[in-house]
Coordinates of N, CA and C and ligand atoms in Angstrom, one line a residue:
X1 N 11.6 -1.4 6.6 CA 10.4 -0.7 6.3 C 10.0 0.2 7.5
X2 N 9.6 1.4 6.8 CA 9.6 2.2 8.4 C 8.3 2.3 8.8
X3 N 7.4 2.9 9.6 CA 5.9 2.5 10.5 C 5.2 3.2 9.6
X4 N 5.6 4.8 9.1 CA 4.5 5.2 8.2 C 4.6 5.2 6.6
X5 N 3.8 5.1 5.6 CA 4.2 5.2 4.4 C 3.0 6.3 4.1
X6 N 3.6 7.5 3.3 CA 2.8 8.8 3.2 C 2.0 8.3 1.8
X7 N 1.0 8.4 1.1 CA 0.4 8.0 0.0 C 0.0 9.0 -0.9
X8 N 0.6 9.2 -1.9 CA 0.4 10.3 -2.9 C -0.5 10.7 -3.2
X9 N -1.6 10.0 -3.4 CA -2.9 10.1 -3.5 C -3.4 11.8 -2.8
X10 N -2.9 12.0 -1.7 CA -3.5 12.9 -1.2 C -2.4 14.1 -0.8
X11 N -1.4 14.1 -2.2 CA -0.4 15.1 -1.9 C -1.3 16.1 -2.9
X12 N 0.0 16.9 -3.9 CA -0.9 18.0 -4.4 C -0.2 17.5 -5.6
X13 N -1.1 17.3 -7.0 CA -1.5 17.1 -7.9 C -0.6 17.6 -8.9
X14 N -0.7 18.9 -8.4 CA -0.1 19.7 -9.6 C 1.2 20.0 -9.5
X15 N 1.6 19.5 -8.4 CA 3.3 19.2 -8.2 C 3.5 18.2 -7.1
X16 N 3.5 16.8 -7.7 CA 3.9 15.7 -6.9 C 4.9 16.0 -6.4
X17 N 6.2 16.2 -7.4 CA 7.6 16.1 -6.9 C 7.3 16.9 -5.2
X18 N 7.1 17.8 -5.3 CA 6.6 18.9 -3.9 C 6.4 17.9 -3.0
X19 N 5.2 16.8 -3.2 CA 4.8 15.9 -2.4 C 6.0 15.1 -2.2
X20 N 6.8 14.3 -2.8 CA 7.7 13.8 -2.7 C 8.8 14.2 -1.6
X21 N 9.2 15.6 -1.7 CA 10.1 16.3 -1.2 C 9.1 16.5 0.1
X22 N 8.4 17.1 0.3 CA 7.9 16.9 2.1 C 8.3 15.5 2.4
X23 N 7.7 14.0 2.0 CA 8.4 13.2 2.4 C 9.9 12.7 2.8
X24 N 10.7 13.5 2.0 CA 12.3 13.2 2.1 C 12.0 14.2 3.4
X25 N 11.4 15.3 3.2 CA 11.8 16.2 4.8 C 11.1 15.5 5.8
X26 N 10.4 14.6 5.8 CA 10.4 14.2 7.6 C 10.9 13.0 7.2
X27 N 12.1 13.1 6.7 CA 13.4 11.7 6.9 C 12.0 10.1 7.0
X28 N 11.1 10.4 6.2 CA 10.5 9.0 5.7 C 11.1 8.6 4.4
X29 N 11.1 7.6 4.2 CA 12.0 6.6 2.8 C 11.3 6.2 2.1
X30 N 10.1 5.9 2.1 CA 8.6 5.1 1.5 C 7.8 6.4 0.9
X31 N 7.3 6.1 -0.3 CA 6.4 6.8 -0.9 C 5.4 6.1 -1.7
X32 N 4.0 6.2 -1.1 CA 2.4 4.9 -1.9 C 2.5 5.5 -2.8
X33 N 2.0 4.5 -4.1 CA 1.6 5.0 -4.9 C 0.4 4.8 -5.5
X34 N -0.9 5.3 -5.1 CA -2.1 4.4 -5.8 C -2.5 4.4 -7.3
X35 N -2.3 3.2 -7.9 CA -2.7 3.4 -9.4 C -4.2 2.6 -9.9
X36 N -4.8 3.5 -10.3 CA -6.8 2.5 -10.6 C -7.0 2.8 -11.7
X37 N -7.7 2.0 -12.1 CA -8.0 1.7 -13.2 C -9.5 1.8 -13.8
X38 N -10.2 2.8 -13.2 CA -12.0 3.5 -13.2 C -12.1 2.2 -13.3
X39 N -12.2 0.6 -12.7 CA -13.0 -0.7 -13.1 C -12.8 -1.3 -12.0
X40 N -11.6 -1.6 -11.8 CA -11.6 -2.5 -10.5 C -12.1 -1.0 -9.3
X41 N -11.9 0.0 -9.5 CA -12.3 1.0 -8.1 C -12.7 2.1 -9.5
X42 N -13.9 2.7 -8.8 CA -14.5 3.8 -9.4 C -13.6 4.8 -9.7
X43 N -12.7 5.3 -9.8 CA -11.6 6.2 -10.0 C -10.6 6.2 -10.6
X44 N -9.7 6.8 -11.2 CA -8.0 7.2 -11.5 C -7.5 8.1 -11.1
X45 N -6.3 7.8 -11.1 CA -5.3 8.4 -10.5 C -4.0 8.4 -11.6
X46 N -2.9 8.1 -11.2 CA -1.7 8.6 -12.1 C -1.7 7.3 -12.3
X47 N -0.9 7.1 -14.0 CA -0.4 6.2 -14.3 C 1.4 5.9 -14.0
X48 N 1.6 4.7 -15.2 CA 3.5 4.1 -15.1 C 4.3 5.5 -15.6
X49 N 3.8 6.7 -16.8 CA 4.7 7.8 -17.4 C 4.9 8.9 -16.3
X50 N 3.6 8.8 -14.9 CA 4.4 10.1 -13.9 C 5.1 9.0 -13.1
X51 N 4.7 7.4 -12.5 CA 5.8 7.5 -11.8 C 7.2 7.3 -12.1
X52 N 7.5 6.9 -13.6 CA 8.6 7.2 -13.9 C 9.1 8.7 -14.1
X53 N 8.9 9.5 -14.0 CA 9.1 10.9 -14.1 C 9.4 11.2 -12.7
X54 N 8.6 10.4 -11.9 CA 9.0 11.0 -10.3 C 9.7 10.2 -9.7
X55 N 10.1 9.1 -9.9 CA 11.1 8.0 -9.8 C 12.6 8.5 -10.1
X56 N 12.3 9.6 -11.5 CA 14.0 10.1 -11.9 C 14.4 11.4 -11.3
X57 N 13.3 11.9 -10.0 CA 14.0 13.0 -9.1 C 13.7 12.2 -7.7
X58 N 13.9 11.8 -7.7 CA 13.4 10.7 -6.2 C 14.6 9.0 -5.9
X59 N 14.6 9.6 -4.5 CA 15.7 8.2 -4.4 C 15.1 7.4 -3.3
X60 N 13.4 7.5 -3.2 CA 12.8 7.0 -2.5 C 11.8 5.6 -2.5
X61 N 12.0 4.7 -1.8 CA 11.4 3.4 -2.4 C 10.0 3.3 -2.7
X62 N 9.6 3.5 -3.9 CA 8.1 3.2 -4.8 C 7.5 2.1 -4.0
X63 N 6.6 2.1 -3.4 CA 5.2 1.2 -2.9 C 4.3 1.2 -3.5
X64 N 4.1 0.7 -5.0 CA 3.2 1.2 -5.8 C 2.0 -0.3 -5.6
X65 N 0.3 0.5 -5.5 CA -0.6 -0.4 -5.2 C -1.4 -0.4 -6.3
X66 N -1.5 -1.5 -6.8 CA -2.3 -1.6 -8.3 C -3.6 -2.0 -7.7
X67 N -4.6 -1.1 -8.3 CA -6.1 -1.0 -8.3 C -6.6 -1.2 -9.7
X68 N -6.3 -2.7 -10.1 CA -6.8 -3.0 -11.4 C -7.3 -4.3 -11.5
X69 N -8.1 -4.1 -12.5 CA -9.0 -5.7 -12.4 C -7.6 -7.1 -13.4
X70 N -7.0 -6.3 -13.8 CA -5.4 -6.9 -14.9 C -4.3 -6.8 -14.5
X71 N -4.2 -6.5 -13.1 CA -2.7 -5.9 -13.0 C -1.7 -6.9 -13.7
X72 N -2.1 -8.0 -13.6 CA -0.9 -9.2 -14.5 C -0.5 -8.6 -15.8
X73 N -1.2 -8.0 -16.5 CA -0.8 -7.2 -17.7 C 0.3 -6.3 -18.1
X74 N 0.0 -5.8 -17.0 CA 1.2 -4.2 -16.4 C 2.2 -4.3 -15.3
X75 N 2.8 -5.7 -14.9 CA 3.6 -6.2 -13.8 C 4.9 -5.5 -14.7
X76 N 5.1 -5.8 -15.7 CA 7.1 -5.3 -16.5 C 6.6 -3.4 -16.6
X77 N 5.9 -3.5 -16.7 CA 5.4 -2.0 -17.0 C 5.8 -0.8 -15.8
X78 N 5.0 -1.2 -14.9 CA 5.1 -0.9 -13.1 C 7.0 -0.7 -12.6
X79 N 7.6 -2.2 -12.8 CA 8.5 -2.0 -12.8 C 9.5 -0.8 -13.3
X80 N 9.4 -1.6 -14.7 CA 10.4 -0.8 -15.1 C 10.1 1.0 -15.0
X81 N 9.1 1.1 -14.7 CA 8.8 2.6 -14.3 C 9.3 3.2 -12.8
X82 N 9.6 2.0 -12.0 CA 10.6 2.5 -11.2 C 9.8 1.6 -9.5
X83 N 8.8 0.9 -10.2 CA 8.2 0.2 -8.4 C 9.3 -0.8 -8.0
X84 N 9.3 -0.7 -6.6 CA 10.4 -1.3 -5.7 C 9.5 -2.2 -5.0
X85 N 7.7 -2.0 -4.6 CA 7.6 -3.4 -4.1 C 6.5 -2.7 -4.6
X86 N 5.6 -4.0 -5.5 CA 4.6 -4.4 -6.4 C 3.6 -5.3 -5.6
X87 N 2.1 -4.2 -5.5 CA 1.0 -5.2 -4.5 C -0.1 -5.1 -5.4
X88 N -0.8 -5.9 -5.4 CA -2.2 -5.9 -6.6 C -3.5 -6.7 -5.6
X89 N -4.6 -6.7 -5.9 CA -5.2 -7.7 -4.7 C -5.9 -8.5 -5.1
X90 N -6.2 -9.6 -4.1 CA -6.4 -10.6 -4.2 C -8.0 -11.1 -5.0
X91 N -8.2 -10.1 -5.4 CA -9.7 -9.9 -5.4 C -9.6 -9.3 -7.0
X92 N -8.4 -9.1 -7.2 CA -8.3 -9.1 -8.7 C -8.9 -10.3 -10.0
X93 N -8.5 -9.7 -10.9 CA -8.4 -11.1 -12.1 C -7.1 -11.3 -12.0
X94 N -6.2 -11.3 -11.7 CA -5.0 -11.6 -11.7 C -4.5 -13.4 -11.5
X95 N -4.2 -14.3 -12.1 CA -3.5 -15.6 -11.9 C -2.6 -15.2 -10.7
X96 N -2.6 -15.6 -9.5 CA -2.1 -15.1 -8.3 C -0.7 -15.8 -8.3
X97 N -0.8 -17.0 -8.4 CA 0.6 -17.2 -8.0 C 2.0 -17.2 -9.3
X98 N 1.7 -17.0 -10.2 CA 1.9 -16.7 -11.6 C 2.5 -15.2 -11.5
X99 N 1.5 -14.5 -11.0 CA 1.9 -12.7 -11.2 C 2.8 -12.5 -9.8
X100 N 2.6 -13.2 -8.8 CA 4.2 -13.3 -7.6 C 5.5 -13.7 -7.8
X101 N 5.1 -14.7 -9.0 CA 6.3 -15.1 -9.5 C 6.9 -13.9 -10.3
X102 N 6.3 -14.0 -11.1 CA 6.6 -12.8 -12.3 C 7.3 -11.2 -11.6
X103 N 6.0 -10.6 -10.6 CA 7.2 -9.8 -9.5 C 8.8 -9.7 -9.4
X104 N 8.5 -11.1 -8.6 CA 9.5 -11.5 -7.8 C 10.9 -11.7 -8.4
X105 N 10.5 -12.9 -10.1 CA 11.4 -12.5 -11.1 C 12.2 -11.3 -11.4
X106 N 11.9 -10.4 -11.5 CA 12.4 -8.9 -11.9 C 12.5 -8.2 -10.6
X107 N 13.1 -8.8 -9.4 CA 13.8 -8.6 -8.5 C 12.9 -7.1 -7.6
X108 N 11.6 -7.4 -7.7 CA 10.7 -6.7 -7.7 C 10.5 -7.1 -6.1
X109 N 10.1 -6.2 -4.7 CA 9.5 -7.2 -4.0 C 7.6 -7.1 -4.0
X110 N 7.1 -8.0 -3.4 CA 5.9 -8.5 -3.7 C 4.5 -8.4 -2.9
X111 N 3.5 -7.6 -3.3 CA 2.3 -7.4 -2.1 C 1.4 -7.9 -2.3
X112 N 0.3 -8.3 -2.1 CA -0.9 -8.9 -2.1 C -1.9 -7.9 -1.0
X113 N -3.0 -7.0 -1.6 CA -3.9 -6.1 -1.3 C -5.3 -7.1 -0.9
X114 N -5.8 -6.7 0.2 CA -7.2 -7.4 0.5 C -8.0 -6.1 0.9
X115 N -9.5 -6.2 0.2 CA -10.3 -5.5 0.5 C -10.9 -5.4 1.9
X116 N -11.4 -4.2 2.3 CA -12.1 -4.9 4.1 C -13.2 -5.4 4.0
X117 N -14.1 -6.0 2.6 CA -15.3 -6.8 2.5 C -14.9 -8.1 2.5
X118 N -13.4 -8.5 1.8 CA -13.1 -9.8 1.6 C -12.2 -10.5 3.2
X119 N -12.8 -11.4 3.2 CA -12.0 -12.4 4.6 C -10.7 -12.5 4.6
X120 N -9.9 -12.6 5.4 CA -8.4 -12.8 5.1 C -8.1 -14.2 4.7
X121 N -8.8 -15.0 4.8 CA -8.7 -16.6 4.6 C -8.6 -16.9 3.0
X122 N -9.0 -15.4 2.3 CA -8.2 -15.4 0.6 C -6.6 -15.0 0.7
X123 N -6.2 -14.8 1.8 CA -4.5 -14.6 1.8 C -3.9 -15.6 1.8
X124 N -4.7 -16.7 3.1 CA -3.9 -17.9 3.5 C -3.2 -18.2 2.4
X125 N -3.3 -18.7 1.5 CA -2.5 -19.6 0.4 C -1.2 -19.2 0.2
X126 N -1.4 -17.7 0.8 CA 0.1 -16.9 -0.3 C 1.0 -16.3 0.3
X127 N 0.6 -16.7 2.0 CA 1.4 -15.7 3.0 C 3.1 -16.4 2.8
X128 N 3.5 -17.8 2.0 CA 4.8 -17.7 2.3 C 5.7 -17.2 0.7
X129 N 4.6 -16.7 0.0 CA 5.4 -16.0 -1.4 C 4.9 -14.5 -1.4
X130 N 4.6 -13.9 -0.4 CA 4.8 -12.7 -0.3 C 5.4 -12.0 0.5
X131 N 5.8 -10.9 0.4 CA 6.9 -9.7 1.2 C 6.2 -9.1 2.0
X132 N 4.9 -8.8 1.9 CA 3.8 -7.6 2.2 C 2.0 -7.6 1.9
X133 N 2.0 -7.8 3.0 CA 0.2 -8.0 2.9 C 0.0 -6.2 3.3
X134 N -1.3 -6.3 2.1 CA -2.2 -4.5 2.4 C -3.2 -4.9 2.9
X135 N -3.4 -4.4 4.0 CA -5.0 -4.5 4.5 C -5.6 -3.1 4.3
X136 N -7.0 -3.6 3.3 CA -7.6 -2.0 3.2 C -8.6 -1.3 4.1
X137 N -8.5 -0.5 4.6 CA -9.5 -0.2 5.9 C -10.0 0.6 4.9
X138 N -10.4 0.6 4.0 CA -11.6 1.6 3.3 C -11.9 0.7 2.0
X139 N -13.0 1.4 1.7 CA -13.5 0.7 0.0 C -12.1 1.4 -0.8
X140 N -11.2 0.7 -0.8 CA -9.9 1.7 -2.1 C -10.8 2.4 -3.4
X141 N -10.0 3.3 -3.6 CA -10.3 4.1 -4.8 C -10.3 5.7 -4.7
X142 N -10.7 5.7 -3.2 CA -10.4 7.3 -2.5 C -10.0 7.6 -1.4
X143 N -9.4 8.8 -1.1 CA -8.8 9.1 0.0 C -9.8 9.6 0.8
X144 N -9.3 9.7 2.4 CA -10.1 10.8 3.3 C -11.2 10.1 3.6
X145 N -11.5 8.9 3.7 CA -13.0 7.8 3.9 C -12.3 7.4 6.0
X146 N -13.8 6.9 6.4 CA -13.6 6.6 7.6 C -12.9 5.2 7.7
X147 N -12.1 5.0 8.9 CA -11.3 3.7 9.0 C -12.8 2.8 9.5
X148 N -12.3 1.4 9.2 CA -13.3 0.7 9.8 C -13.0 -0.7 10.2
X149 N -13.3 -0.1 11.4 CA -12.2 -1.7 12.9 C -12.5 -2.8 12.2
X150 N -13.6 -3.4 11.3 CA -13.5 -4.8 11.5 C -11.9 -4.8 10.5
X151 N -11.2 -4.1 10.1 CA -10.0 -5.0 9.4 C -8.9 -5.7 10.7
X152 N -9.5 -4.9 12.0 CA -8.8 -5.0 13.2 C -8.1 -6.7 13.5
X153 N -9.2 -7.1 13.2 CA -9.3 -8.4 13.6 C -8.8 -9.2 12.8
X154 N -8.9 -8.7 11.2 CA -8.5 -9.5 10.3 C -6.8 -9.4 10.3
X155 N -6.6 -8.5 10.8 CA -4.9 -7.7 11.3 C -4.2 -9.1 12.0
X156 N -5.8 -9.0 13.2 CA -4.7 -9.9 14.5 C -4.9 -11.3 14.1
X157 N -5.2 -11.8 13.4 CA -5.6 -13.3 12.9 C -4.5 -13.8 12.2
X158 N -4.0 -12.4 11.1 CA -2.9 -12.9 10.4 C -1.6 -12.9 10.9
X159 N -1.5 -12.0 11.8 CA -0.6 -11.9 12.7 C -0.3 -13.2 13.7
X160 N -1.1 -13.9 14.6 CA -0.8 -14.9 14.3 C -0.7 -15.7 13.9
X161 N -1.1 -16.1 12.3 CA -0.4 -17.1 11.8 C 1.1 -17.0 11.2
X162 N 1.1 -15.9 11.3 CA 2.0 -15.5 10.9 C 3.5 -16.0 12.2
X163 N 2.9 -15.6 13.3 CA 4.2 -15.6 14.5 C 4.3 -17.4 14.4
X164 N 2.8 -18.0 14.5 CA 3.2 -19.1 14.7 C 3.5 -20.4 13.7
X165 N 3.4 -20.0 12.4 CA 4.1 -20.5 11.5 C 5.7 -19.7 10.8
X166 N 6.0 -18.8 11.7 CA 7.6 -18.0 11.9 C 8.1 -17.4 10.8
X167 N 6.8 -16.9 9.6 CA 7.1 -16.5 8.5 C 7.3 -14.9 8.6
X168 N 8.1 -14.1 7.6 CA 8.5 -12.9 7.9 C 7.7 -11.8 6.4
X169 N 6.2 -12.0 6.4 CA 5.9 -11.0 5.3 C 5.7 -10.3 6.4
X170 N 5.3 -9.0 5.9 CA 4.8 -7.5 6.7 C 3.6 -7.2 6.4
X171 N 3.1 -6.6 7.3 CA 1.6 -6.4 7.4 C 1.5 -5.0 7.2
X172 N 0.8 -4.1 6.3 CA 0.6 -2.7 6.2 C -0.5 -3.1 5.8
X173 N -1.6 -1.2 6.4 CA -3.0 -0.6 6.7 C -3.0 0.2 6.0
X174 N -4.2 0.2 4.8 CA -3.9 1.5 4.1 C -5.5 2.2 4.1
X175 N -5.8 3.3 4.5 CA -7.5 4.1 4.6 C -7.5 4.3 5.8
X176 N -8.1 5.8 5.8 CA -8.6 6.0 7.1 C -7.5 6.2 8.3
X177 N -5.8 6.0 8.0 CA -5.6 6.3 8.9 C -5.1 7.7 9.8
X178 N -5.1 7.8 11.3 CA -4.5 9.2 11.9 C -4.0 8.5 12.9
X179 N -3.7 9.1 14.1 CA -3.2 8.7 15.4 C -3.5 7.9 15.8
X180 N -5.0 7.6 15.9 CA -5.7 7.2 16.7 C -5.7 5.5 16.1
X181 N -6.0 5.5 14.7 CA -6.1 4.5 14.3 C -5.1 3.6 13.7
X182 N -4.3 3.9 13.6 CA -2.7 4.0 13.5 C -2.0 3.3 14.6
X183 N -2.4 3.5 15.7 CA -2.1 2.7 17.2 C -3.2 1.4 17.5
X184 N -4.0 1.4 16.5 CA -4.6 0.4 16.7 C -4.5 -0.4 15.8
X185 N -3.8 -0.3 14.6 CA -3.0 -1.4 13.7 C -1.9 -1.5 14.6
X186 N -1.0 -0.8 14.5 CA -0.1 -1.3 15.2 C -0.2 -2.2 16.3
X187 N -1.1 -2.4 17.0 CA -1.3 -3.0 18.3 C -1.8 -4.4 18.4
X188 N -2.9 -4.4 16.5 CA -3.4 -5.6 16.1 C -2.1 -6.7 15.4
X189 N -0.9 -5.9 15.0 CA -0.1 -7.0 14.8 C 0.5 -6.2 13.3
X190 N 0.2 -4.6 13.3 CA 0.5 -4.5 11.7 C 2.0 -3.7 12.1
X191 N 2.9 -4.1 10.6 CA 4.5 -3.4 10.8 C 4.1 -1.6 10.4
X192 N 2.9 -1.3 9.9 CA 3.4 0.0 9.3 C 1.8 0.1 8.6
X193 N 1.6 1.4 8.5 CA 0.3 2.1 8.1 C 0.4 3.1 7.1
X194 N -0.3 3.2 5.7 CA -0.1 3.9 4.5 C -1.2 5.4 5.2
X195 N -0.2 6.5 5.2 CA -1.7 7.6 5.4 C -1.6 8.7 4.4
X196 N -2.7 8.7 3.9 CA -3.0 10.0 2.9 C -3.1 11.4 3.5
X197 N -4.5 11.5 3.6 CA -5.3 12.8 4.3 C -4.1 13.6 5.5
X198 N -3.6 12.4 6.5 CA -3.3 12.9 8.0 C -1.4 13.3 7.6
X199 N -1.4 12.7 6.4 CA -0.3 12.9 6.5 C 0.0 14.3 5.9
X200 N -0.9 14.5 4.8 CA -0.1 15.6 3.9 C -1.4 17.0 4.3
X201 N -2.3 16.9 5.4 CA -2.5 17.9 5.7 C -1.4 18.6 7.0
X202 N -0.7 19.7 6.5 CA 0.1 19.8 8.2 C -0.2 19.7 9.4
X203 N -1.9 20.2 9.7 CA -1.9 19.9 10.7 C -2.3 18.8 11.8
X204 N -2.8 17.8 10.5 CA -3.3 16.4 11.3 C -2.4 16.3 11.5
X205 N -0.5 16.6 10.2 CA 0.1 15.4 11.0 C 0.9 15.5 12.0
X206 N 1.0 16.5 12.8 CA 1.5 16.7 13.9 C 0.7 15.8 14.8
X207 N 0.0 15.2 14.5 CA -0.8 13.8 15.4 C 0.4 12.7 15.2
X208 N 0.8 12.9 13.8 CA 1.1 11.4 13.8 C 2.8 11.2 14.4
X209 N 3.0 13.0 14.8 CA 5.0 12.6 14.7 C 5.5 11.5 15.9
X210 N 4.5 10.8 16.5 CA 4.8 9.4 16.7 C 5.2 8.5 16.2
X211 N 4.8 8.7 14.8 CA 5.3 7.4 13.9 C 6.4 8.0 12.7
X212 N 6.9 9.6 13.4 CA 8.1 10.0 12.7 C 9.0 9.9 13.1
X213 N 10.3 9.0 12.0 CA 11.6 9.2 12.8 C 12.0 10.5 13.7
Ligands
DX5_1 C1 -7.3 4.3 -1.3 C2 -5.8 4.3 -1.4 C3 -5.1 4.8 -0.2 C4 -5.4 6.3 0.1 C5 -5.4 6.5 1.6 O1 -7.8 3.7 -2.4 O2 -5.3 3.0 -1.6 O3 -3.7 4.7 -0.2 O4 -4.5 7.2 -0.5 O5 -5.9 7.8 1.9 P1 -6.4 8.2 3.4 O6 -5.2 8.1 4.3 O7 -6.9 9.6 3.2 O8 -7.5 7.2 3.7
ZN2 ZN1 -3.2 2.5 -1.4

């Protein structure tokens, strides 16, 4: 997994693939994909028909994050449209350990999304059947919002239970990040930070080519 993952959300619209292809050019491998559902977050964005469309010029690993109050519904759906690791959150309707399985079945790997209003203590149950915890440093649903430290903590808490019960999920940041904040996940204990705004405006992200191969 590499440190940064660019998030489509804030590429250009009217030609993802474009978006896509800047990501292959700064030799990143990861591409977010945020999908909402106007219910669980005030908003939409692209559905399963563009990421399979952008999945069949792309040899890049799908991170697709489900912003739905059902994601259990659309778990074979996601997939087979081309997601390589499937995160929905905890704060869903979703039957939680049911829909990890189900993932996990279809050789899918597996995330679990937490809001930064909800405690991390809704993760505990599930840190040893997951691949990948999302920590949201913004209310999800839109890009370009301010980061907001208390997820800091909720970072380094998981972090160690994580070291000291010797389990191997990954911790990724997704809102609000640039340089600045970005070094301060990483520092709380996270493997990697999803950025929108910093990434696909050129010039923020000449901040971030710290976290560029
Ligand atoms: C928000 C999305 C994020 C968003 C991040 O609901 O989950 O992935 O694209 O955008 P920035 O980096 O602009 O906060
Ligand atoms: Zn996201």
């Amino acid at each position: 997994m590499p440190s940064l993952i660019p998030s489509l959300l804030s590429g250009h619209h009217e030609n993802l693939l474009s978006s896509l292809k800047t990501i292959e050019r700064h030799h990143l491998s990861w591409a977010h994909l945020d999908v909402m559902d106007g219910h669980f977050v005030p908003n939409f964005s692209f559905g399963p028909q563009i990421i399979k469309t952008l999945k069949r010029h792309s040899s890049l690993f799908f991170d697709v994050h489900l912003m739905l109050e059902h994601p259990e519904r659309f778990i074979s759906t996601f997939i087979e449209a081309g997601a390589n690791l499937l995160s929905f959150h905890v704060e869903s309707q979703a039957p939680i350990a049911a829909t990890l399985k189900h993932i996990r079945e279809q050789n899918c790997a597996t995330g679990l999304a937490c809001n930064p209003d909800s405690p991390e203590e809704l993760l505990l149950p599930w840190l040893e059947q997951v691949d990948r915890l999302l920590f949201m440093a913004v209310q999800p649903g839109f890009c370009g919002q301010t980061f907001r430290h208390d997820v800091l903590h909720k970072i380094a808490k998981i972090a160690a239970i994580r070291q000291r019960r010797e389990l191997s999920f990954r911790i990724a940041v997704d809102g609000g990040i640039d340089a600045i904040t970005a070094e301060k996940c990483l520092k709380a204990g996270a493997d990697v930070v999803v950025s929108g705004t910093s990434f696909f405006d050129p010039v923020k992200r000449r901040s971030l080519r710290k976290l560029l191969p």
